[in-house]
XYZ file of C-alpha atoms in Angstrom:
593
model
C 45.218 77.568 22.601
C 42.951 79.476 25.081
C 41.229 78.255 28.202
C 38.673 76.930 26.284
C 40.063 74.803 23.853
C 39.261 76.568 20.613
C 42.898 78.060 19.097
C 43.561 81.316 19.330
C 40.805 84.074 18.362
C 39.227 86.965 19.677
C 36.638 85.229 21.072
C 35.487 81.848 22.190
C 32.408 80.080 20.801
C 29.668 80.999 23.380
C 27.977 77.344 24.853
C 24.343 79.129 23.967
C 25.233 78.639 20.459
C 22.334 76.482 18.972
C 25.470 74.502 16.935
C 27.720 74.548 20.001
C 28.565 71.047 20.525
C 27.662 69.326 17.575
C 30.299 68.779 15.019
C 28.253 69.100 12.080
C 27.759 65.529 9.315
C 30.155 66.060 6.417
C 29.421 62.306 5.041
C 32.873 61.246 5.966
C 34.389 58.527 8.541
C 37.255 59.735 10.554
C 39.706 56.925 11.443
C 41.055 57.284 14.935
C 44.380 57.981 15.505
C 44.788 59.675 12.180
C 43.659 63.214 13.344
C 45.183 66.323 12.502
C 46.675 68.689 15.398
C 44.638 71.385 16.807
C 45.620 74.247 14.058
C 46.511 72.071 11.362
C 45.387 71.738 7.806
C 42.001 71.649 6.958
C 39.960 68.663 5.913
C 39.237 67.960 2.371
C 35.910 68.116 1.268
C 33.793 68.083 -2.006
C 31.960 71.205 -1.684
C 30.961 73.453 -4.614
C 31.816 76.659 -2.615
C 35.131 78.235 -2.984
C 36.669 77.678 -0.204
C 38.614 80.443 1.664
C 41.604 80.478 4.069
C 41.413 78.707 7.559
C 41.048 81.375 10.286
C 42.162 80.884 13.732
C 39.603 80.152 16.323
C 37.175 78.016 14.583
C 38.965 76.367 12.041
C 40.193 74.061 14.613
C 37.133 72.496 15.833
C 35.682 71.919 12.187
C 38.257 69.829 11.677
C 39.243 67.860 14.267
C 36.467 67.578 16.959
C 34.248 67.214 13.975
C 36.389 63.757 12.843
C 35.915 62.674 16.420
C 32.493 63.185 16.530
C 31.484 61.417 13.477
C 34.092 58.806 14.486
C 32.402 58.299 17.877
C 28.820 59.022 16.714
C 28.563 56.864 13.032
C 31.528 54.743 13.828
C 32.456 52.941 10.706
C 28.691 52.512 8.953
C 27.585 54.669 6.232
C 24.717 56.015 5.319
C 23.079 56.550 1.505
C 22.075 59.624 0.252
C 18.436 60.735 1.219
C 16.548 62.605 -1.059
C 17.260 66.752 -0.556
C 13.890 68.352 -0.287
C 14.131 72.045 0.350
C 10.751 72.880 1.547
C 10.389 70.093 3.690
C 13.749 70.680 5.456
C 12.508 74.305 5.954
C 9.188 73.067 7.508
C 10.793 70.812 9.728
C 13.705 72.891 10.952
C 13.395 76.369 11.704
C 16.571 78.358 10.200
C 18.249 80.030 13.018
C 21.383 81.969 12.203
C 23.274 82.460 15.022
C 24.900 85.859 15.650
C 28.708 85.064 15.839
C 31.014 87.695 17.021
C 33.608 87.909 14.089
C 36.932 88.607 15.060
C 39.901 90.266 13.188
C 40.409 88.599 10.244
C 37.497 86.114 10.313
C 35.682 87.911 7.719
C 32.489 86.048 6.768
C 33.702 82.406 7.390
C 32.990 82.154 11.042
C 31.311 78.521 10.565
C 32.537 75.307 10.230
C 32.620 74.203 5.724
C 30.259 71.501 6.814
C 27.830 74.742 8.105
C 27.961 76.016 4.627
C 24.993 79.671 4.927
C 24.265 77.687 7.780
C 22.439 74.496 6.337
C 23.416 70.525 6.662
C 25.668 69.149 5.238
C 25.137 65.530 4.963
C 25.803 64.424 1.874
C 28.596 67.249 1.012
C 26.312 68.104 -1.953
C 23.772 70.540 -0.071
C 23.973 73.121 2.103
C 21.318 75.917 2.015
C 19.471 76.550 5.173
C 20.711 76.273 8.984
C 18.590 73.815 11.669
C 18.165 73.928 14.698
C 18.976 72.448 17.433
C 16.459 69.960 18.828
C 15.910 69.219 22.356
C 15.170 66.125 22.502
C 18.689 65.232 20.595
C 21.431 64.243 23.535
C 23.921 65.394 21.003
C 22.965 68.657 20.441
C 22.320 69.506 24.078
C 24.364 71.817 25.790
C 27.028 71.254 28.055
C 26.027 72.499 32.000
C 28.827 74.954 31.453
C 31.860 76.246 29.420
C 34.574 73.643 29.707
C 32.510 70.998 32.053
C 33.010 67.082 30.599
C 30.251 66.684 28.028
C 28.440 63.110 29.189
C 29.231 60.243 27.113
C 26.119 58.680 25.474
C 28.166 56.457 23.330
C 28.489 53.739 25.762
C 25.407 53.334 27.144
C 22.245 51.813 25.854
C 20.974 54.621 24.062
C 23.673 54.651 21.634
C 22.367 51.840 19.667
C 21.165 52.086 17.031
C 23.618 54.491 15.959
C 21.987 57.859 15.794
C 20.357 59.243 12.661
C 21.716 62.027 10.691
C 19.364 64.860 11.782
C 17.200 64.847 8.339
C 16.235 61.189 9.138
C 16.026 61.074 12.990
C 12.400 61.129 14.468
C 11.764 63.334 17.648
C 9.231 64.487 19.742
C 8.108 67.211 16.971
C 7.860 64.795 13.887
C 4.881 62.542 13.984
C 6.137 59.026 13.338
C 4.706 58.313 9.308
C 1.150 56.362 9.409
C 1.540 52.636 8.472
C 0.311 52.514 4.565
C -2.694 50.217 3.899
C -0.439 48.157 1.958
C 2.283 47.316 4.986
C 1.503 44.629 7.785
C 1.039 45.438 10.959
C 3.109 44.762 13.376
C 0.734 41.586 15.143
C 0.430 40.446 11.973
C 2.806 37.061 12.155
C 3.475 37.327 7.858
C 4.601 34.295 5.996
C 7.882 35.017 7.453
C 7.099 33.294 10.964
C 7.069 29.741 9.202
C 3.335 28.808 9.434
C 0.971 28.033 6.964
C -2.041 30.495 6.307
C -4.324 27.891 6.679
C -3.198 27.420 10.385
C -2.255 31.016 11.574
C -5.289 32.559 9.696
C -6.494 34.280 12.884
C -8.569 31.654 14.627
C -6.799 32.309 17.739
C -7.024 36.214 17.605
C -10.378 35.738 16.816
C -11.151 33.570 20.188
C -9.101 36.329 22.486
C -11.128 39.153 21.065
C -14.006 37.224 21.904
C -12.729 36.696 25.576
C -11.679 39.988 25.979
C -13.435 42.218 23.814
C -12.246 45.470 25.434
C -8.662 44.273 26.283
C -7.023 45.747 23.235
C -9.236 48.510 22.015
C -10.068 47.203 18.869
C -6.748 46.630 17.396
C -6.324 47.873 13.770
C -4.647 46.665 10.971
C -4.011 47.260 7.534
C -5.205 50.882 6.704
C -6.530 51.616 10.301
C -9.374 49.301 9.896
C -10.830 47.170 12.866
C -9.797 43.543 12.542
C -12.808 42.677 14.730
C -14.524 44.042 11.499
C -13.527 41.515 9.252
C -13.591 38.771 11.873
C -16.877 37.003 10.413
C -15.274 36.730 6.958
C -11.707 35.375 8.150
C -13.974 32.479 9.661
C -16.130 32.262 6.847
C -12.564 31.953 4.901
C -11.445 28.882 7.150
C -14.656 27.063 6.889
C -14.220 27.225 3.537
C -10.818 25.886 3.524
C -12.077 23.236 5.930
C -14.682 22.237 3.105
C -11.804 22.240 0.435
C -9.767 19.933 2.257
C -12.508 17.520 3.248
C -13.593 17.183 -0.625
C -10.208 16.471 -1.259
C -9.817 14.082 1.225
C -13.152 12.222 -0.084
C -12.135 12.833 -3.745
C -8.532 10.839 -2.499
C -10.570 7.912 -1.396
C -12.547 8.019 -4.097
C -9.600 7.959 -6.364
C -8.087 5.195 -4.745
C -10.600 3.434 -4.686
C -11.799 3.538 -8.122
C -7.735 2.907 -9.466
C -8.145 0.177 -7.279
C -11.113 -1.520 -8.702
C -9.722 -0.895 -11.730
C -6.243 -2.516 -10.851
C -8.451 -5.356 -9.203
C -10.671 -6.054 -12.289
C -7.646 -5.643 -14.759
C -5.717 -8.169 -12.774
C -8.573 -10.719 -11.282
C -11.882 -9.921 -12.726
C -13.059 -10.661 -16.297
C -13.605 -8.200 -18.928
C -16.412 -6.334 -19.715
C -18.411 -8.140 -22.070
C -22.059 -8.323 -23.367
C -24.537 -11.255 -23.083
C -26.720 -12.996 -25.557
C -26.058 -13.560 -29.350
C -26.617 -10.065 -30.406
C -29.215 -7.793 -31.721
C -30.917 -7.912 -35.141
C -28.453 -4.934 -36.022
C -25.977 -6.694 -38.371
C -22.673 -5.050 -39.476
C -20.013 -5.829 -42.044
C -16.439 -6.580 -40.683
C -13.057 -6.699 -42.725
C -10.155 -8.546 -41.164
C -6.738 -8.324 -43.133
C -4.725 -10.872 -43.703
C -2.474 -11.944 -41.239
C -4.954 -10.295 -37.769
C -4.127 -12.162 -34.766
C -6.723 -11.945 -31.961
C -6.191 -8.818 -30.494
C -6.001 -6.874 -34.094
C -9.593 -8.805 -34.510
C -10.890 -8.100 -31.223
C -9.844 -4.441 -31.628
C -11.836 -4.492 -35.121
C -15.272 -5.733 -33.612
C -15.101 -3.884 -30.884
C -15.085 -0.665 -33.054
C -18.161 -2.050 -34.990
C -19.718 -2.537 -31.869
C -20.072 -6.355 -32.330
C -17.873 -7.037 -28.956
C -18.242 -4.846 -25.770
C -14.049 -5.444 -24.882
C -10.940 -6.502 -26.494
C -10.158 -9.200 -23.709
C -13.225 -10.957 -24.018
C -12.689 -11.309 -27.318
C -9.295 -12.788 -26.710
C -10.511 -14.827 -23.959
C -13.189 -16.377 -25.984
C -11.080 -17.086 -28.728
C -7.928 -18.558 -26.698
C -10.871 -20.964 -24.970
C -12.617 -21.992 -28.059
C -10.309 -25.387 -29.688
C -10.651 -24.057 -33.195
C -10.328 -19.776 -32.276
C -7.079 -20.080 -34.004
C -8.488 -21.019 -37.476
C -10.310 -17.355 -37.764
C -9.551 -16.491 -41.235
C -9.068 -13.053 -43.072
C -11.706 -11.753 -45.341
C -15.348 -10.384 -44.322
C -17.738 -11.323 -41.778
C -21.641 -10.399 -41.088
C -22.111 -10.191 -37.460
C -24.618 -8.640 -35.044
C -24.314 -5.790 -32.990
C -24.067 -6.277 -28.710
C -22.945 -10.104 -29.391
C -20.943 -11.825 -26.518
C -17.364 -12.441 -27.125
C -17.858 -16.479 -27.356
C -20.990 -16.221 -30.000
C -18.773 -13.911 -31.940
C -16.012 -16.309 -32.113
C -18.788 -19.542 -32.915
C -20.551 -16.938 -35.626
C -16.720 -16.110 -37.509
C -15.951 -20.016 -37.289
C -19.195 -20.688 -38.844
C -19.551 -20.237 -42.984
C -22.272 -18.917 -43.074
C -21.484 -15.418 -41.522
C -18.269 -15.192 -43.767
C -19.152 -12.023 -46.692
C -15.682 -13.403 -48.529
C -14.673 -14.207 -51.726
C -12.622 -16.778 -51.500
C -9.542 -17.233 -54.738
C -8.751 -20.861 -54.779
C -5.491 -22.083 -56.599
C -5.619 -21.948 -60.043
C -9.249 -20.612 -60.300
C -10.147 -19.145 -63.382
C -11.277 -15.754 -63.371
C -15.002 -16.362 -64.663
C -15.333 -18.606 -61.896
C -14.494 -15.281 -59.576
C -16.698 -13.380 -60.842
C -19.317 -15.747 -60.791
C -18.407 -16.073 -57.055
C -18.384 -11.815 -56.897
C -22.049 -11.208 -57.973
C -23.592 -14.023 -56.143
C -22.094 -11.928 -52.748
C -22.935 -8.832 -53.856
C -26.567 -10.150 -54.891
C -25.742 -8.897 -58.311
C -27.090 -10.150 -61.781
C -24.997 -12.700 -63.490
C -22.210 -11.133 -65.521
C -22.374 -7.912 -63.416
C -18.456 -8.135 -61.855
C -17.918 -9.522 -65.347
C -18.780 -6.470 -67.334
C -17.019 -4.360 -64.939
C -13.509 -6.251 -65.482
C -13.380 -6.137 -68.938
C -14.597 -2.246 -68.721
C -12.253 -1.168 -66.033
C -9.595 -3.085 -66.148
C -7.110 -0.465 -66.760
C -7.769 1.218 -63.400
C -7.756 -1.547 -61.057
C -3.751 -1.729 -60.449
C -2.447 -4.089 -63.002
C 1.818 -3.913 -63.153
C 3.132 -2.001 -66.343
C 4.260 -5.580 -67.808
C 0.286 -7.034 -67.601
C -1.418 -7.053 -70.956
C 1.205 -7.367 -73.227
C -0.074 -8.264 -76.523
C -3.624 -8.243 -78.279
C -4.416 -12.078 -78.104
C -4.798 -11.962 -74.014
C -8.755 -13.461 -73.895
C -9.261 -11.482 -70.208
C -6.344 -8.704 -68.952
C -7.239 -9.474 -64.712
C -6.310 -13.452 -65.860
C -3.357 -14.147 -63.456
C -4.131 -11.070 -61.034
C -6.654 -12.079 -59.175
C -4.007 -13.410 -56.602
C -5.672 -16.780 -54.286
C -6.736 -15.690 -50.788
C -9.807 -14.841 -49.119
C -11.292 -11.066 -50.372
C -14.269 -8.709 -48.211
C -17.217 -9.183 -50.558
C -20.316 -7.921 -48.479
C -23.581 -6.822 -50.002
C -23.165 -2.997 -50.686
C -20.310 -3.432 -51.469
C -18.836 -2.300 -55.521
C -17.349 -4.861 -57.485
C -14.381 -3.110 -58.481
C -13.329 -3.023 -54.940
C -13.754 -6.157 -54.920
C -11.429 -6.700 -57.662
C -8.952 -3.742 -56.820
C -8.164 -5.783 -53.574
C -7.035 -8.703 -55.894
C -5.014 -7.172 -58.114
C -3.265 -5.090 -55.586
C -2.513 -8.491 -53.553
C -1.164 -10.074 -57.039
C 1.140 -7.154 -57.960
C 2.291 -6.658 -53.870
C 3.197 -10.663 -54.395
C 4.727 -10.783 -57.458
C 7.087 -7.585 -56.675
C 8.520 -9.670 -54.203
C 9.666 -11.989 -56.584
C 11.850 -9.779 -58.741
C 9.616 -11.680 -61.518
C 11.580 -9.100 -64.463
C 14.985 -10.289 -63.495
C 13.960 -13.802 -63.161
C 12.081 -13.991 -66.241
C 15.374 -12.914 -68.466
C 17.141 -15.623 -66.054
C 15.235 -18.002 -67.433
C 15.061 -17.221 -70.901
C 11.773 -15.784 -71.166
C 10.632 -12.540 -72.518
C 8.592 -10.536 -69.860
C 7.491 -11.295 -66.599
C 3.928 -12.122 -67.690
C 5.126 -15.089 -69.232
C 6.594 -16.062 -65.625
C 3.018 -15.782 -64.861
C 1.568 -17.783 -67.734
C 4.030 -20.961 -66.648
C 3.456 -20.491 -63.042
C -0.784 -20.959 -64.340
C 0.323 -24.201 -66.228
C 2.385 -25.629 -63.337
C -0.500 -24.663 -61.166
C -3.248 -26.057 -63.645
C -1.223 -28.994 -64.766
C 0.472 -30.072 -61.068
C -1.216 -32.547 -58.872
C 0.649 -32.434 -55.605
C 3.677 -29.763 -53.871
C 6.491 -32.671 -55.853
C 4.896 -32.188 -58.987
C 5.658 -28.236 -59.303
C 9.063 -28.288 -59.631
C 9.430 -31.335 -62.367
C 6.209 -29.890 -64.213
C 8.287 -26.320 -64.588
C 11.154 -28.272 -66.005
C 8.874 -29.862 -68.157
C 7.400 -26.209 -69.567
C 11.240 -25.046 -70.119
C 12.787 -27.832 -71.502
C 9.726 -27.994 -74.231
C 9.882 -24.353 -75.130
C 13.385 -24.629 -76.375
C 12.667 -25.221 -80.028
C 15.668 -26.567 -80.910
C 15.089 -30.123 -78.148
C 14.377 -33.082 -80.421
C 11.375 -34.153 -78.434
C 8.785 -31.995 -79.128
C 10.455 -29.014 -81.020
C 8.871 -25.889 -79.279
C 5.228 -27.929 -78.570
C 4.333 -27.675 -75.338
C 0.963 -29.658 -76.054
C -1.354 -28.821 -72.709
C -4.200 -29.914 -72.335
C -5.115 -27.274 -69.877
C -4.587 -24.480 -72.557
C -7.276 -26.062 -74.613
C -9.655 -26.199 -71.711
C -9.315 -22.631 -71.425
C -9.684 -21.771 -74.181
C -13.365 -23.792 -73.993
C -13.757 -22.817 -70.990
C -14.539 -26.376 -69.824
C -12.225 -29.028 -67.716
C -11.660 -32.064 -69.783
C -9.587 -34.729 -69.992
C -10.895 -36.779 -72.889
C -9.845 -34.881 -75.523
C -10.453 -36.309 -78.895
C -7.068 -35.983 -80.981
C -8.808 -34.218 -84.146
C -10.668 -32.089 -82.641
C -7.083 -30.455 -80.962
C -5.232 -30.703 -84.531
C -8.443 -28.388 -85.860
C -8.529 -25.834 -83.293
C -5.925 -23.068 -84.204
C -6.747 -20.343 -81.569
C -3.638 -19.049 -79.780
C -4.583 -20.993 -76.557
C -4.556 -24.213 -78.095
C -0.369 -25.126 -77.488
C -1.331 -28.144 -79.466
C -1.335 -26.347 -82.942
C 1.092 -23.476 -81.639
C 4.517 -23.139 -80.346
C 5.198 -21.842 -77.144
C 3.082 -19.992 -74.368
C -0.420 -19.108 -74.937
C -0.588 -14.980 -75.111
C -1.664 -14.807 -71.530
C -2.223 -17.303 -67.893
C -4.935 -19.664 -68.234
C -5.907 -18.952 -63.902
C -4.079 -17.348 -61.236
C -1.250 -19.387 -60.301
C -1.179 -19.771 -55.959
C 2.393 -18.795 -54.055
C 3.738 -22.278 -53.747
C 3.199 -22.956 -57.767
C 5.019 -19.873 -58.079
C 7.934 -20.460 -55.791
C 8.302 -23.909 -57.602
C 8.345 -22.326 -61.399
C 11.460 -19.955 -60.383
C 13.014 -22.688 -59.162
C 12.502 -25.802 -61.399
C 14.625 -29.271 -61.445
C 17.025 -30.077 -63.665
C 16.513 -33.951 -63.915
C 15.920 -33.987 -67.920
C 12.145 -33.925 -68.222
C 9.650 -33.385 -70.851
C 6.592 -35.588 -71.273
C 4.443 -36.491 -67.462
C 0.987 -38.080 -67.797
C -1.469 -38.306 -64.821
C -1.648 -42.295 -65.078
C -4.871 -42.677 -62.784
C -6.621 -39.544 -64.534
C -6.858 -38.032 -61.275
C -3.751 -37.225 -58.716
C -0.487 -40.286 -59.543
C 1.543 -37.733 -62.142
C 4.669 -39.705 -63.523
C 7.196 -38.471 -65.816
C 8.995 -38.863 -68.670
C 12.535 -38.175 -70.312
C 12.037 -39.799 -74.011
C 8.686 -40.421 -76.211
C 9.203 -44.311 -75.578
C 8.613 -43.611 -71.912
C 5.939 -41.452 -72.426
C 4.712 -43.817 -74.710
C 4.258 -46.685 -71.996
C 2.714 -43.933 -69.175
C -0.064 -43.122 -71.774
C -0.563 -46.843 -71.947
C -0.805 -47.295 -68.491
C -3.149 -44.133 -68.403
C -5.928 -45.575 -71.337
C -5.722 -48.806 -68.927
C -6.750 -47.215 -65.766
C -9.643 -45.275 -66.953
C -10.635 -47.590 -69.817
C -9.804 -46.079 -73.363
């Protein structure tokens, strides 16, 4: 050791060394406590420079008072890498080698590793070109003179921060970086001072320039432009925000108030409906079968007849027969209140329908067809026996050749759109759709074998005599009896006769009941059951659902003869001919043959 604390060498480190005093920035922490003696091994560092033998004299200080000034200096932070520019470092520190006397020995080491030809170290990956030493830097001051106490910066104030490295600290000589046009300034309170923008948009800095107009100079912001510059348009900014929040605040009332009247009106008032009977305007409306008042009201107010569901429902709940609206079509005027509407469907005369009774024979429905299509007479006729393949008839229809009309059991009973314009096979296709729909639901194939018959349209053709031949709902079941108990050939009443007087009458097309006994015996069409066995080819009407129902499910009391004693409604029946014998007595007395 020599007086000066450097280890032994020829000759000390003079204080006016520029990098006297400052230990140099390997990039490493030192831990205290941990150091190495004065003269011990040197420090291991990641330098790409072969490194040569420690030399006495300053070998010593790079290792040791460097670890204690980094310790003291950096304490435990650390610091990332920085970008190595070489010609900026040059411009901002001028190289200054200083001459060090080299002693014996010391060949061309002389510096501390971390001084590698004189540069910073920092990051222990460059080391070119030597700073040096700034003046302004506490740290790289010089001491008042060789071995007086060095004064200790680290506890007092200026210590913190912790010093920069010297490629990132900012002195006297290095202008401070302008603020880029897109940072804040530092008056400018961000979104990070928790107000809105619409309240801390500058109102207030606005009103102090305006007090004090020369107070701050003109402060600048963003870019070095004048915020008194843009003052008018920060104002013009919060009017307009002012604006945007008053038409919301009238467009919330607003709201409310409309959802209210709404709500009120919904709840209290009564629905919008028009006035009057109507205009001349008429339209055509189709209800479906089985519409309740809504599905109606929804229907005219499409057409336009009815201004509102509701008062539609309204008017029909208060009307005493609104409940009675039927399916089928209706001619109705445009713009009508809800209550004429209702009176006007009620009413006959507005219905466009075709209505299939019972029973009814198809010429009567056709008849019925062209008179509301304002067609000739025999039009809808025509048409059947033309297109009668393509109006929906099941697979089974149409069985043989002897079938006098193919739609005869198919046009199902109910109530059918007819309105003028309107194409008679639509008309029809609407039947015969209804009839197949119904008679699907029947299983009428199974049934038919169940019952010993030989295709479902012979279900049909004994559902149209039970309809044709029944009086009241008690007739049906004994009158189906009646038809199987007759068709079995082998009963020793009538021997496969079924004798119907309603065959015949089809087959005239007439409705009589007086039917002379010889002129039966010398008809022999297949219709007349009289002078054949069994079914006719084909039903004699269109049978209604409850006929139906009744001829699947017949009684089994022994029946086979049943005579309408009064000639109109009283049908009584018979098990024997002697019985049937005194009904047709009783019969000829009550109408007088």
């Amino acid at each position: 050791m020599t007086e000066y604390g450097r280890g032994p060498g020829s000759e000390p480190w003079h204080p006016e060394d520029p990098l006297y005093g400052d230990g140099g920035w390997d990039g490493q922490q030192a831990h205290q406590g941990h150091q190495p003696a004065y003269g011990g091994q040197p420090q291991h560092h990641h330098y790409p420079q072969q490194q040569q033998p420690q030399q006495p004299g300053y070998g010593d200080w790079g290792n040791g008072q460097a670890q204690q000034y980094n310790q003291h200096q950096y304490g435990q932070q650390q610091y990332p890498q920085q970008p190595y520019d070489p010609q900026q470092y040059q411009q901002q520190y001028v190289p200054q080698v200083p001459q060090v006397p080299q002693g014996p020995g010391q060949g061309q080491q002389g510096y501390h590793e971390g001084y590698q030809e004189g540069g910073w170290d920092g990051t222990g990956t460059h080391a070119h070109v030597p700073y040096a030493a700034d003046p302004g830097d506490p740290y790289g001051q010089q001491p008042a003179a060789y071995g007086a106490e060095q004064p200790d910066l680290y506890g007092t104030p200026d210590a913190y921060p912790p010093p920069e490295p010297p490629a990132r600290r900012v002195t006297e000589s290095t202008p401070e970086p302008e603020v880029e046009a897109e940072q804040k300034p530092d008056w400018d309170p961000g979104p990070d001072q928790g107000e809105h923008a619409f309240f801390a948009g500058g109102d207030a800095d606005d009103d102090e320039d305006d007090d004090d107009p020369d107070g701050r100079g003109g402060r600048r912001g963003r870019g070095g432009k004048d915020v008194k510059a843009g003052k008018g348009k920060k104002k013009s900014r919060n009017g307009c925000a002012c604006l945007v929040v008053v038409l919301v605040f009238v467009g919330g009332v607003g709201g409310v108030g409309y959802f209210g009247y709404n709500f009120y009106q919904n709840r209290y008032g009564a629905p919008p409906d028009y006035s009057g009977n109507g205009t001349s305007q008429t339209v055509s409306v189709q209800v479906p079968e089985g519409s309740g008042g809504a599905a109606i009201g929804r229907l005219l107010k499409d057409a336009g007849v009815v201004k509102s569901v509701d008062a539609f429902v309204s008017a029909a709940t208060n009307n005493p027969n609104g409940d009675k609206i039927q399916a089928g079509a209706y001619i109705l005027k445009k713009g009508m209140s809800a209550k004429a509407a209702v009176e006007m469907m009620l009413d006959g005369d507005s219905q466009a329908n075709v209505l299939v009774k019972p029973g009814q024979r198809n010429v009567e429905v056709y008849k019925a067809i062209d008179a509301k299509l304002a067609l000739s007479a025999g039009t809808t006729k025509k048409i059947a026996d033309k297109d009668w393949k393509t109006l929906g008839l099941p697979k089974w229809a149409n069985d043989n050749s002897d079938i006098k009309d193919p739609l005869e059991g198919f046009l199902f009973p109910g109530t059918y759109p007819a309105a003028k314009g309107m194409k008679p096979e639509a008309v029809l296709k609407g039947m015969v759709t209804n009839a197949a729909k119904k008679y699907a639901t029947y299983d009428l194939e199974d049934k038919a074998k169940a019952l010993k018959l030989e295709s479902p349209l012979q279900l049909v053709t004994v559902a149209s005599l039970v309809q044709a031949e029944g009086k009241t709902v008690d007739d049906y079941r004994k009158m189906a009896e009646v038809v199987y108990n007759r068709l079995d050939r082998a009963n020793p009443q009538t021997y496969g006769f079924l004798q119907f007087d309603s065959t015949y009458n089809y087959l005239k097309g007439e409705s009589n009941i007086n039917i002379s006994e010889s002129e039966i015996n010398s008809n022999k069409d297949p219709y007349n059951t009289y002078t054949n066995k069994g079914l006719p080819p084909g039903p004699i009407g269109n049978p209604g659902e409850v006929a139906l129902k009744a001829t699947l499910n017949p009684t089994d009391d022994g029946w086979y003869y049943f005579v309408a004693t009064d000639g109109v409604s009283n049908t009584e029946f018979a098990r024997t001919h002697e019985e049937f014998e005194k009904l047709r007595d009783k019969f000829n007395e009550s109408t007088g043959n």
